[in-house]
Amino acid sequence: MKFENIYKETEENMRLALLSLWAPGSHPMRSAIEELLDREPLLAEPVFQSTFGWEPAEDDSWKNALNQTIIRKLGIGEKYPPYKHQAESWKALSAGKSIVVTSGTGSGKTECFMYPVLSDLYEQGRTNAIEAIFLYPLNALMEDQKKRLSEYCQATGLHFAVYNGDTPEFRADGRDEILPNEIVTRDEIRDTKHQGTRPEILLTNPSMLEYILVRQKDQDMLKESAGKLRWIVIDEAHSYSGSAAVELAYQIKRILEAFDRTPDQVRFACTSATIGGEEGAQSLAEFISTITGQNIEQIKVIGGKRLVKPIDKFVLDNELKANNLPSVERVLSLRDKINEVPGMTLQQMWEWLCSYTPFDKNNILSALQLIDKLCEMSQDGTPILSLRAHFFMRAISGIYTCANEHCSGVNPSLPIYGHLTTYKASVCAECGAPLLEIVQCKRCGSFILMGCSDSQTHKIFPCEDGTNMDDYFAIDITPEQEEEDEKISCGHPDTFFLMPFEKEKFYNPVGKAHAGTMDIVHAIAGTVLDVCADKDGK
C-alpha cells in the first residue's frame, strides 16, 4: 500500500471516529469540529527509515567464536549468513572484549550479544546461579524478548526469568501461562526450597535491581551466585544520561561487589542508538567505560552498514525527467543520506528533494506522493528507495475555547465559542483570554463550557486537572461511575458549567430566583462572569 493512502485513510478514520463521538449526524457543532480537525491535523508528519539490508559477514570465521553445538542447535547461519556487525560482535566477545552495538533498527542487535551469552553459559553447565543480567530501561522491552529467549533456552537447556514489579511471589493457581524454560516466581528465582530452580539469565530493570541488592530475601541468591556472574547486558544504553548515568555506574559497581566480581571478570554487551563518525564512537566508548568501570581499550564500538546496490545514474536521470521528478543528483544524495542516518522526517526529505518549495501541512500529501513514486522506481530489481514509515497519532484529551467572539481565531459559524483548539493551555494563543474546556452532556449531547471562577472577583480560569477528574468523552462508563464523576466535578465550589442561551429552547422557570443568565466579559483587567438578571446574557 502507498504511504499516501495509509496517511489519508488513517486520518479519515480517526476524524470519523471523533466526529461520531463528539458531533454525530446533524449536531450543530459538527461543522465547527470538522474545521478544527482540518486546522489541527490528527497525524504528525511521518518519519521514514531505510529498509535496505545490512552487509553480510565476509567469511565463516565467526563460527570459531561460538560453541559448535549452539550453532547447530540454534541453526545460526543456516538460512542466511549473519550480518557483518553481528560477526564482529561475536568475535570481539569471544576474545574477551566488551562491546557496544550501534547498528540501526531491524539490524539484529539482540543476536549480537544473545548468541555469545548462550554459547558461554552452555559451556559452563548447570550452576544454579545468576550468570547473566540483562538490564532493560522498560518492562515492555523485557516482555518483547521473552518468546525469543524462551525458544533459545529451550534449545540449549538454559533458563531465564523476568524479575520486575509484576513478578509474583508464588504461583497463584497453576493456570498462569508459562513459556518453556521460564522461571516465573520470585520464590523459584531465589530457589528458597533448594530445588535448583534459579535461572542462569535474569532480565530486570535498574529499579528492581536496586531492590535485589538491598532486600533481605534476595541475599542468599546473591551469595550463592557470588563469583559466577559472567555477563551484564545493558540495552538502550543511550537512554541513561545525566544523573541516571551516574546512578547506573554506581549500581554496576555495587552489582559487581555483590557478586564478588571485578569489571575485568565480566563481559559487558551494550546496545545504543546510532552514532556518527569516529568522534561519536570514541565518546560512546568513554561513556560505557565510565558506567562499567572497564578500561576504554577493553570496549569495542561496532556499527552496521547497509548493503545498497549502485544505480545507473544515466538511466535514472532519464526516468526522473520523463516523470517530471526532482533531479538525479538530489534523489541519489537522498538515497545515500537516508541509509546513513537513523531516520528522516517527511519535511527533511521534501526539503532535500524540493528545496525551492517551502514545506507546510498543506503539501504533506504532495510530499507523500513524491516519496511513493520514488519507492516504485527500480533498476534490475533494486529499488531507488526502500523505506518504512512511522505514523504518529496525536492524543487528544478534549476541546478548549476562549469564548471570545472578538478573538482573531474565532470560527465564523459559531462565534459565541470564540477560538476552538484541541491543545490544552491556560490562555488562548490568539487573544490571551482564559481557555475553558468544552464538555459534553452525556444525556442530550449538548456542548457546555466548564471552568472555574473566583468567588470574590468573578475572574474565570481553567479548571485544574484535579477538578476535572473524569473523561467527558468516555464511551464505556457505568451509571455508578457517571454519578461519581458528576459529584467530583460539580462538588468544587468554584466550578461552573455554561451553555449558550437560546430563548426559544428554554422555558420561564416558576421561581424568579432561577431566572438568570450570564455573560463572559473580556476586559484588560481580566475575564469575568457577569450575571444578567434580565435574561439578556449569552
CSV table of C-alpha atoms in Angstrom, one decimal, residues 148-499:
chain,number,residue,atom,x,y,z
A,148,ARG,CA,12.5,-15.5,21.5
A,149,LEU,CA,14.6,-16.1,24.6
A,150,SER,CA,12.3,-19.0,25.6
A,151,GLU,CA,12.9,-20.7,22.2
A,152,TYR,CA,16.7,-20.2,22.6
A,153,CYS,CA,16.7,-21.6,26.2
A,154,GLN,CA,14.5,-24.5,25.3
A,155,ALA,CA,17.0,-25.5,22.6
A,156,THR,CA,20.1,-25.1,24.8
A,157,GLY,CA,18.7,-26.3,28.2
A,158,LEU,CA,19.2,-22.9,29.9
A,159,HIS,CA,16.6,-21.0,31.9
A,160,PHE,CA,15.6,-17.3,32.2
A,161,ALA,CA,13.4,-15.2,34.4
A,162,VAL,CA,11.9,-11.7,34.2
A,163,TYR,CA,12.3,-10.1,37.6
A,164,ASN,CA,10.3,-6.9,37.9
A,165,GLY,CA,7.5,-5.4,39.9
A,166,ASP,CA,5.0,-7.7,38.2
A,167,THR,CA,6.8,-10.9,39.1
A,168,PRO,CA,4.6,-12.8,41.6
A,169,GLU,CA,5.9,-14.2,44.8
A,170,PHE,CA,4.4,-17.6,44.2
A,171,ARG,CA,2.3,-19.3,41.6
A,172,ALA,CA,-1.3,-18.4,42.2
A,173,ASP,CA,-3.3,-21.4,40.9
A,174,GLY,CA,-1.1,-23.2,38.5
A,175,ARG,CA,-3.0,-21.8,35.5
A,176,ASP,CA,-0.6,-19.0,34.6
A,177,GLU,CA,0.7,-19.1,31.1
A,178,ILE,CA,4.4,-20.1,31.4
A,179,LEU,CA,6.8,-20.2,28.5
A,180,PRO,CA,9.2,-23.1,28.2
A,181,ASN,CA,12.3,-22.8,30.3
A,182,GLU,CA,10.9,-19.6,32.0
A,183,ILE,CA,11.2,-19.2,35.8
A,184,VAL,CA,8.1,-17.2,36.7
A,185,THR,CA,8.0,-16.6,40.5
A,186,ARG,CA,10.3,-14.8,42.9
A,187,ASP,CA,10.3,-17.9,45.2
A,188,GLU,CA,11.7,-20.0,42.3
A,189,ILE,CA,14.2,-17.3,41.2
A,190,ARG,CA,15.6,-17.3,44.8
A,191,ASP,CA,15.4,-21.1,45.0
A,192,THR,CA,14.3,-20.9,48.6
A,193,LYS,CA,13.5,-24.7,48.6
A,194,HIS,CA,16.9,-25.6,47.2
A,195,GLN,CA,15.5,-27.4,44.2
A,196,GLY,CA,17.8,-25.9,41.6
A,197,THR,CA,15.2,-23.6,40.1
A,198,ARG,CA,17.4,-20.5,39.9
A,199,PRO,CA,17.8,-19.2,36.2
A,200,GLU,CA,21.1,-18.6,34.5
A,201,ILE,CA,19.7,-15.4,32.8
A,202,LEU,CA,17.9,-12.7,34.8
A,203,LEU,CA,16.1,-9.9,32.9
A,204,THR,CA,15.4,-6.9,35.1
A,205,ASN,CA,15.4,-3.1,35.3
A,206,PRO,CA,17.6,-0.7,37.3
A,207,SER,CA,14.8,0.0,39.9
A,208,MET,CA,14.2,-3.7,40.6
A,209,LEU,CA,17.9,-4.4,40.6
A,210,GLU,CA,18.3,-1.8,43.4
A,211,TYR,CA,15.7,-3.7,45.5
A,212,ILE,CA,17.5,-7.0,44.8
A,213,LEU,CA,20.8,-5.6,46.1
A,214,VAL,CA,19.2,-4.4,49.4
A,215,ARG,CA,16.3,-6.8,50.0
A,216,GLN,CA,17.0,-9.4,52.7
A,217,LYS,CA,15.0,-12.1,50.8
A,218,ASP,CA,17.4,-11.9,47.8
A,219,GLN,CA,20.6,-12.0,49.8
A,220,ASP,CA,21.0,-15.8,49.6
A,221,MET,CA,20.6,-15.7,45.9
A,222,LEU,CA,23.4,-13.1,45.7
A,223,LYS,CA,25.7,-15.1,48.0
A,224,GLU,CA,25.2,-18.4,46.1
A,225,SER,CA,25.8,-16.6,42.8
A,226,ALA,CA,29.0,-15.0,44.0
A,227,GLY,CA,31.9,-15.5,41.7
A,228,LYS,CA,29.7,-16.9,39.0
A,229,LEU,CA,28.4,-13.7,37.2
A,230,ARG,CA,29.9,-13.6,33.7
A,231,TRP,CA,27.7,-11.2,31.7
A,232,ILE,CA,26.0,-7.9,32.1
A,233,VAL,CA,23.9,-6.7,29.1
A,234,ILE,CA,22.7,-3.0,29.1
A,235,ASP,CA,20.0,-2.5,26.5
A,236,GLU,CA,19.4,1.1,25.1
A,237,ALA,CA,22.4,2.4,26.9
A,238,HIS,CA,21.9,5.9,25.4
A,239,SER,CA,18.7,6.2,27.4
A,240,TYR,CA,20.8,6.7,30.6
A,241,SER,CA,22.0,10.3,30.7
A,242,GLY,CA,22.9,12.8,33.4
A,243,SER,CA,22.1,11.7,36.9
A,244,ALA,CA,20.6,8.4,35.6
A,245,ALA,CA,24.0,7.5,34.1
A,246,VAL,CA,25.8,8.3,37.3
A,247,GLU,CA,23.3,6.2,39.3
A,248,LEU,CA,23.7,3.3,36.8
A,249,ALA,CA,27.5,3.5,37.2
A,250,TYR,CA,27.3,3.2,41.0
A,251,GLN,CA,24.7,0.4,40.6
A,252,ILE,CA,27.0,-1.6,38.3
A,253,LYS,CA,29.8,-1.2,40.8
A,254,ARG,CA,27.6,-2.5,43.6
A,255,ILE,CA,26.4,-5.4,41.5
A,256,LEU,CA,30.0,-6.5,40.9
A,257,GLU,CA,30.7,-6.2,44.6
A,258,ALA,CA,27.6,-8.2,45.5
A,259,PHE,CA,28.5,-11.0,43.0
A,260,ASP,CA,32.2,-10.8,44.1
A,261,ARG,CA,33.5,-9.9,40.7
A,262,THR,CA,35.7,-7.2,39.2
A,263,PRO,CA,34.9,-5.3,36.0
A,264,ASP,CA,37.6,-7.3,34.1
A,265,GLN,CA,35.9,-10.6,35.2
A,266,VAL,CA,32.7,-9.7,33.5
A,267,ARG,CA,31.9,-9.1,29.8
A,268,PHE,CA,29.6,-6.2,29.1
A,269,ALA,CA,27.4,-6.0,26.0
A,270,CYS,CA,25.5,-2.8,25.3
A,271,THR,CA,23.2,-1.6,22.6
A,272,SER,CA,22.9,2.1,21.8
A,273,ALA,CA,21.4,4.5,19.3
A,274,THR,CA,23.2,5.0,16.0
A,275,ILE,CA,26.1,7.5,16.3
A,276,GLY,CA,28.1,9.4,13.7
A,277,GLY,CA,31.8,9.3,12.9
A,278,GLU,CA,34.9,8.2,14.9
A,279,GLU,CA,34.4,11.0,17.4
A,280,GLY,CA,31.0,9.7,18.3
A,281,ALA,CA,32.4,6.2,18.7
A,282,GLN,CA,35.1,7.4,21.0
A,283,SER,CA,32.7,9.4,23.1
A,284,LEU,CA,30.4,6.4,23.4
A,285,ALA,CA,33.3,4.1,24.4
A,286,GLU,CA,34.3,6.6,27.1
A,287,PHE,CA,30.7,6.8,28.3
A,288,ILE,CA,30.4,3.0,28.6
A,289,SER,CA,33.8,2.8,30.2
A,290,THR,CA,32.6,5.2,32.9
A,291,ILE,CA,29.4,3.2,33.5
A,292,THR,CA,31.0,-0.2,33.6
A,293,GLY,CA,34.4,0.6,35.2
A,294,GLN,CA,36.3,-1.2,32.4
A,295,ASN,CA,39.3,0.3,30.6
A,296,ILE,CA,38.3,2.0,27.4
A,297,GLU,CA,40.8,-0.2,25.5
A,298,GLN,CA,38.6,-3.2,26.5
A,299,ILE,CA,35.5,-1.8,24.8
A,300,LYS,CA,34.8,-2.1,21.1
A,301,VAL,CA,32.1,0.1,19.4
A,302,ILE,CA,30.5,-1.8,16.5
A,303,GLY,CA,28.3,-0.2,14.0
A,304,GLY,CA,26.4,-1.6,11.0
A,305,LYS,CA,26.4,-0.6,7.3
A,306,ARG,CA,23.5,-1.2,4.9
A,307,LEU,CA,24.0,-3.0,1.7
A,308,VAL,CA,22.9,-0.6,-1.0
A,309,LYS,CA,23.4,-1.7,-4.6
A,310,PRO,CA,24.6,1.0,-7.0
A,311,ILE,CA,22.2,2.6,-9.5
A,312,ASP,CA,22.8,3.6,-13.1
A,313,LYS,CA,22.8,7.4,-12.9
A,314,PHE,CA,22.2,8.0,-16.6
A,315,VAL,CA,19.2,5.7,-16.8
A,316,LEU,CA,17.7,7.1,-13.6
A,317,ASP,CA,18.2,10.7,-14.8
A,318,ASN,CA,16.1,9.9,-18.0
A,319,GLU,CA,13.4,8.3,-16.0
A,320,LEU,CA,13.2,11.2,-13.5
A,321,LYS,CA,13.0,13.8,-16.3
A,322,ALA,CA,10.3,11.8,-18.1
A,323,ASN,CA,8.2,11.8,-14.9
A,324,ASN,CA,8.9,15.4,-14.0
A,325,LEU,CA,10.6,14.4,-10.8
A,326,PRO,CA,13.5,16.1,-8.9
A,327,SER,CA,17.0,15.9,-10.3
A,328,VAL,CA,19.0,12.7,-10.2
A,329,GLU,CA,21.6,14.4,-8.0
A,330,ARG,CA,19.0,15.2,-5.4
A,331,VAL,CA,17.5,11.8,-5.5
A,332,LEU,CA,20.8,9.9,-5.2
A,333,SER,CA,22.0,12.2,-2.4
A,334,LEU,CA,18.8,11.5,-0.5
A,335,ARG,CA,19.3,7.8,-1.2
A,336,ASP,CA,22.8,8.0,0.4
A,337,LYS,CA,21.6,10.2,3.3
A,338,ILE,CA,18.6,8.0,4.4
A,339,ASN,CA,20.9,5.0,4.5
A,340,GLU,CA,23.4,6.8,6.8
A,341,VAL,CA,21.0,8.2,9.4
A,342,PRO,CA,18.5,6.5,11.8
A,343,GLY,CA,15.6,8.3,10.1
A,344,MET,CA,14.3,11.4,8.3
A,345,THR,CA,11.0,13.3,8.7
A,346,LEU,CA,8.9,13.9,5.7
A,347,GLN,CA,9.8,17.6,5.8
A,348,GLN,CA,13.5,16.8,5.8
A,349,MET,CA,13.1,14.6,2.7
A,350,TRP,CA,10.9,17.2,1.0
A,351,GLU,CA,13.5,19.9,1.6
A,352,TRP,CA,16.2,17.6,0.4
A,353,LEU,CA,14.4,17.0,-2.9
A,354,CYS,CA,12.4,20.2,-3.4
A,355,SER,CA,14.3,22.9,-1.5
A,356,TYR,CA,12.8,25.5,-3.8
A,357,THR,CA,9.3,24.9,-2.4
A,358,PRO,CA,8.6,25.5,1.3
A,359,PHE,CA,7.1,22.6,3.3
A,360,ASP,CA,3.9,23.1,5.2
A,361,LYS,CA,1.0,20.9,6.3
A,362,ASN,CA,-0.8,21.7,3.0
A,363,ASN,CA,1.7,19.8,0.9
A,364,ILE,CA,2.0,16.7,3.1
A,365,LEU,CA,0.0,14.6,0.6
A,366,SER,CA,2.1,16.0,-2.3
A,367,ALA,CA,5.3,15.0,-0.5
A,368,LEU,CA,4.0,11.5,0.2
A,369,GLN,CA,3.0,11.2,-3.5
A,370,LEU,CA,6.6,12.1,-4.4
A,371,ILE,CA,8.1,9.5,-2.0
A,372,ASP,CA,5.6,6.9,-3.3
A,373,LYS,CA,6.8,7.5,-6.9
A,374,LEU,CA,10.5,7.2,-6.0
A,375,CYS,CA,9.8,4.0,-4.0
A,376,GLU,CA,8.1,2.5,-7.0
A,377,MET,CA,11.1,3.1,-9.3
A,378,SER,CA,13.7,0.4,-9.5
A,379,GLN,CA,16.6,-0.9,-11.7
A,380,ASP,CA,17.0,-4.6,-12.2
A,381,GLY,CA,15.0,-5.3,-9.1
A,382,THR,CA,16.9,-2.8,-7.0
A,383,PRO,CA,14.6,0.0,-5.7
A,384,ILE,CA,15.7,3.6,-5.8
A,385,LEU,CA,14.3,4.0,-2.2
A,386,SER,CA,13.4,1.2,0.1
A,387,LEU,CA,11.5,2.7,3.1
A,388,ARG,CA,9.3,2.1,6.1
A,389,ALA,CA,7.2,4.9,7.5
A,390,HIS,CA,6.2,5.6,11.1
A,391,PHE,CA,2.9,7.4,11.5
A,392,PHE,CA,2.3,9.2,14.8
A,393,MET,CA,-1.2,9.9,16.1
A,394,ARG,CA,-1.8,12.9,18.4
A,395,ALA,CA,-3.5,12.1,21.6
A,396,ILE,CA,-6.5,14.4,22.2
A,397,SER,CA,-7.9,14.9,25.7
A,398,GLY,CA,-10.7,17.3,24.7
A,399,ILE,CA,-11.7,20.6,23.1
A,400,TYR,CA,-10.9,24.0,24.6
A,401,THR,CA,-12.2,27.5,23.8
A,402,CYS,CA,-11.7,31.1,24.8
A,403,ALA,CA,-15.4,32.0,24.4
A,404,ASN,CA,-14.3,35.4,23.0
A,405,GLU,CA,-16.4,36.4,20.0
A,406,HIS,CA,-13.8,39.1,19.1
A,407,CYS,CA,-10.9,36.7,19.0
A,408,SER,CA,-8.9,36.7,15.8
A,409,GLY,CA,-9.2,32.9,15.7
A,410,VAL,CA,-13.0,32.8,16.0
A,411,ASN,CA,-14.9,30.3,14.0
A,412,PRO,CA,-17.5,32.4,12.0
A,413,SER,CA,-20.1,29.7,12.1
A,414,LEU,CA,-20.1,29.6,16.0
A,415,PRO,CA,-18.7,33.0,17.2
A,416,ILE,CA,-20.0,32.6,20.7
A,417,TYR,CA,-17.4,29.9,21.4
A,418,GLY,CA,-14.5,32.0,20.1
A,419,HIS,CA,-11.3,30.2,19.1
A,420,LEU,CA,-11.6,26.4,19.3
A,421,THR,CA,-8.5,24.2,19.8
A,422,THR,CA,-7.6,20.7,20.8
A,423,TYR,CA,-4.4,21.9,22.5
A,424,LYS,CA,-4.7,22.3,26.3
A,425,ALA,CA,-3.3,25.6,27.6
A,426,SER,CA,-4.1,28.2,30.3
A,427,VAL,CA,-4.8,31.1,27.8
A,428,CYS,CA,-5.8,31.4,24.2
A,429,ALA,CA,-2.8,31.7,21.8
A,430,GLU,CA,-4.8,34.1,19.7
A,431,CYS,CA,-6.3,36.6,22.2
A,432,GLY,CA,-4.9,35.7,25.6
A,433,ALA,CA,-8.2,35.0,27.2
A,434,PRO,CA,-8.5,32.0,29.6
A,435,LEU,CA,-9.1,28.7,27.8
A,436,LEU,CA,-12.2,26.8,29.0
A,437,GLU,CA,-12.8,23.2,28.4
A,438,ILE,CA,-15.8,22.1,26.4
A,439,VAL,CA,-17.5,19.2,28.0
A,440,GLN,CA,-20.5,17.3,26.7
A,441,CYS,CA,-23.7,16.4,28.4
A,442,LYS,CA,-23.9,12.6,28.4
A,443,ARG,CA,-27.7,12.7,28.1
A,444,CYS,CA,-28.5,15.3,25.4
A,445,GLY,CA,-25.1,15.7,23.7
A,446,SER,CA,-25.0,19.5,24.2
A,447,PHE,CA,-21.6,21.2,24.4
A,448,ILE,CA,-21.0,23.0,27.7
A,449,LEU,CA,-18.2,25.4,28.9
A,450,MET,CA,-16.6,24.2,32.1
A,451,GLY,CA,-14.3,26.5,34.1
A,452,CYS,CA,-13.7,28.0,37.5
A,453,SER,CA,-14.3,31.4,38.8
A,454,ASP,CA,-13.1,33.4,41.8
A,455,SER,CA,-15.9,33.8,44.3
A,456,GLN,CA,-14.7,37.4,45.1
A,457,THR,CA,-13.6,38.9,41.8
A,458,HIS,CA,-15.6,36.6,39.5
A,459,LYS,CA,-12.5,36.2,37.3
A,460,ILE,CA,-12.5,32.9,35.4
A,461,PHE,CA,-9.7,30.5,34.8
A,462,PRO,CA,-9.3,26.9,33.5
A,463,CYS,CA,-10.1,24.1,35.9
A,464,GLU,CA,-7.1,22.2,37.3
A,465,ASP,CA,-6.7,18.6,36.4
A,466,GLY,CA,-7.7,17.6,39.9
A,467,THR,CA,-11.1,19.3,39.4
A,468,ASN,CA,-11.9,17.5,36.2
A,469,MET,CA,-11.3,14.0,37.3
A,470,ASP,CA,-13.4,12.2,34.7
A,471,ASP,CA,-13.2,11.7,31.0
A,472,TYR,CA,-16.1,13.6,29.5
A,473,PHE,CA,-15.5,11.8,26.2
A,474,ALA,CA,-15.5,8.3,27.6
A,475,ILE,CA,-17.7,5.8,25.8
A,476,ASP,CA,-17.8,2.8,28.2
A,477,ILE,CA,-18.9,4.2,31.6
A,478,THR,CA,-21.4,2.7,34.1
A,479,PRO,CA,-24.2,4.8,35.7
A,480,GLU,CA,-22.4,4.5,39.1
A,481,GLN,CA,-19.2,5.9,37.6
A,482,GLU,CA,-21.1,8.7,35.8
A,483,GLU,CA,-22.8,9.7,39.1
A,484,GLU,CA,-19.5,9.7,41.0
A,485,ASP,CA,-17.8,11.7,38.2
A,486,GLU,CA,-20.5,14.3,38.4
A,487,LYS,CA,-20.2,14.6,42.1
A,488,ILE,CA,-16.4,15.1,41.9
A,489,SER,CA,-16.7,17.7,39.1
A,490,CYS,CA,-19.7,19.6,40.4
A,491,GLY,CA,-18.5,19.4,44.0
A,492,HIS,CA,-15.8,22.0,43.5
A,493,PRO,CA,-17.3,25.3,44.8
A,494,ASP,CA,-15.6,27.4,42.0
A,495,THR,CA,-16.6,25.2,39.1
A,496,PHE,CA,-19.2,26.5,36.6
A,497,PHE,CA,-20.9,24.9,33.6
A,498,LEU,CA,-22.4,27.3,31.0
A,499,MET,CA,-24.1,26.7,27.6
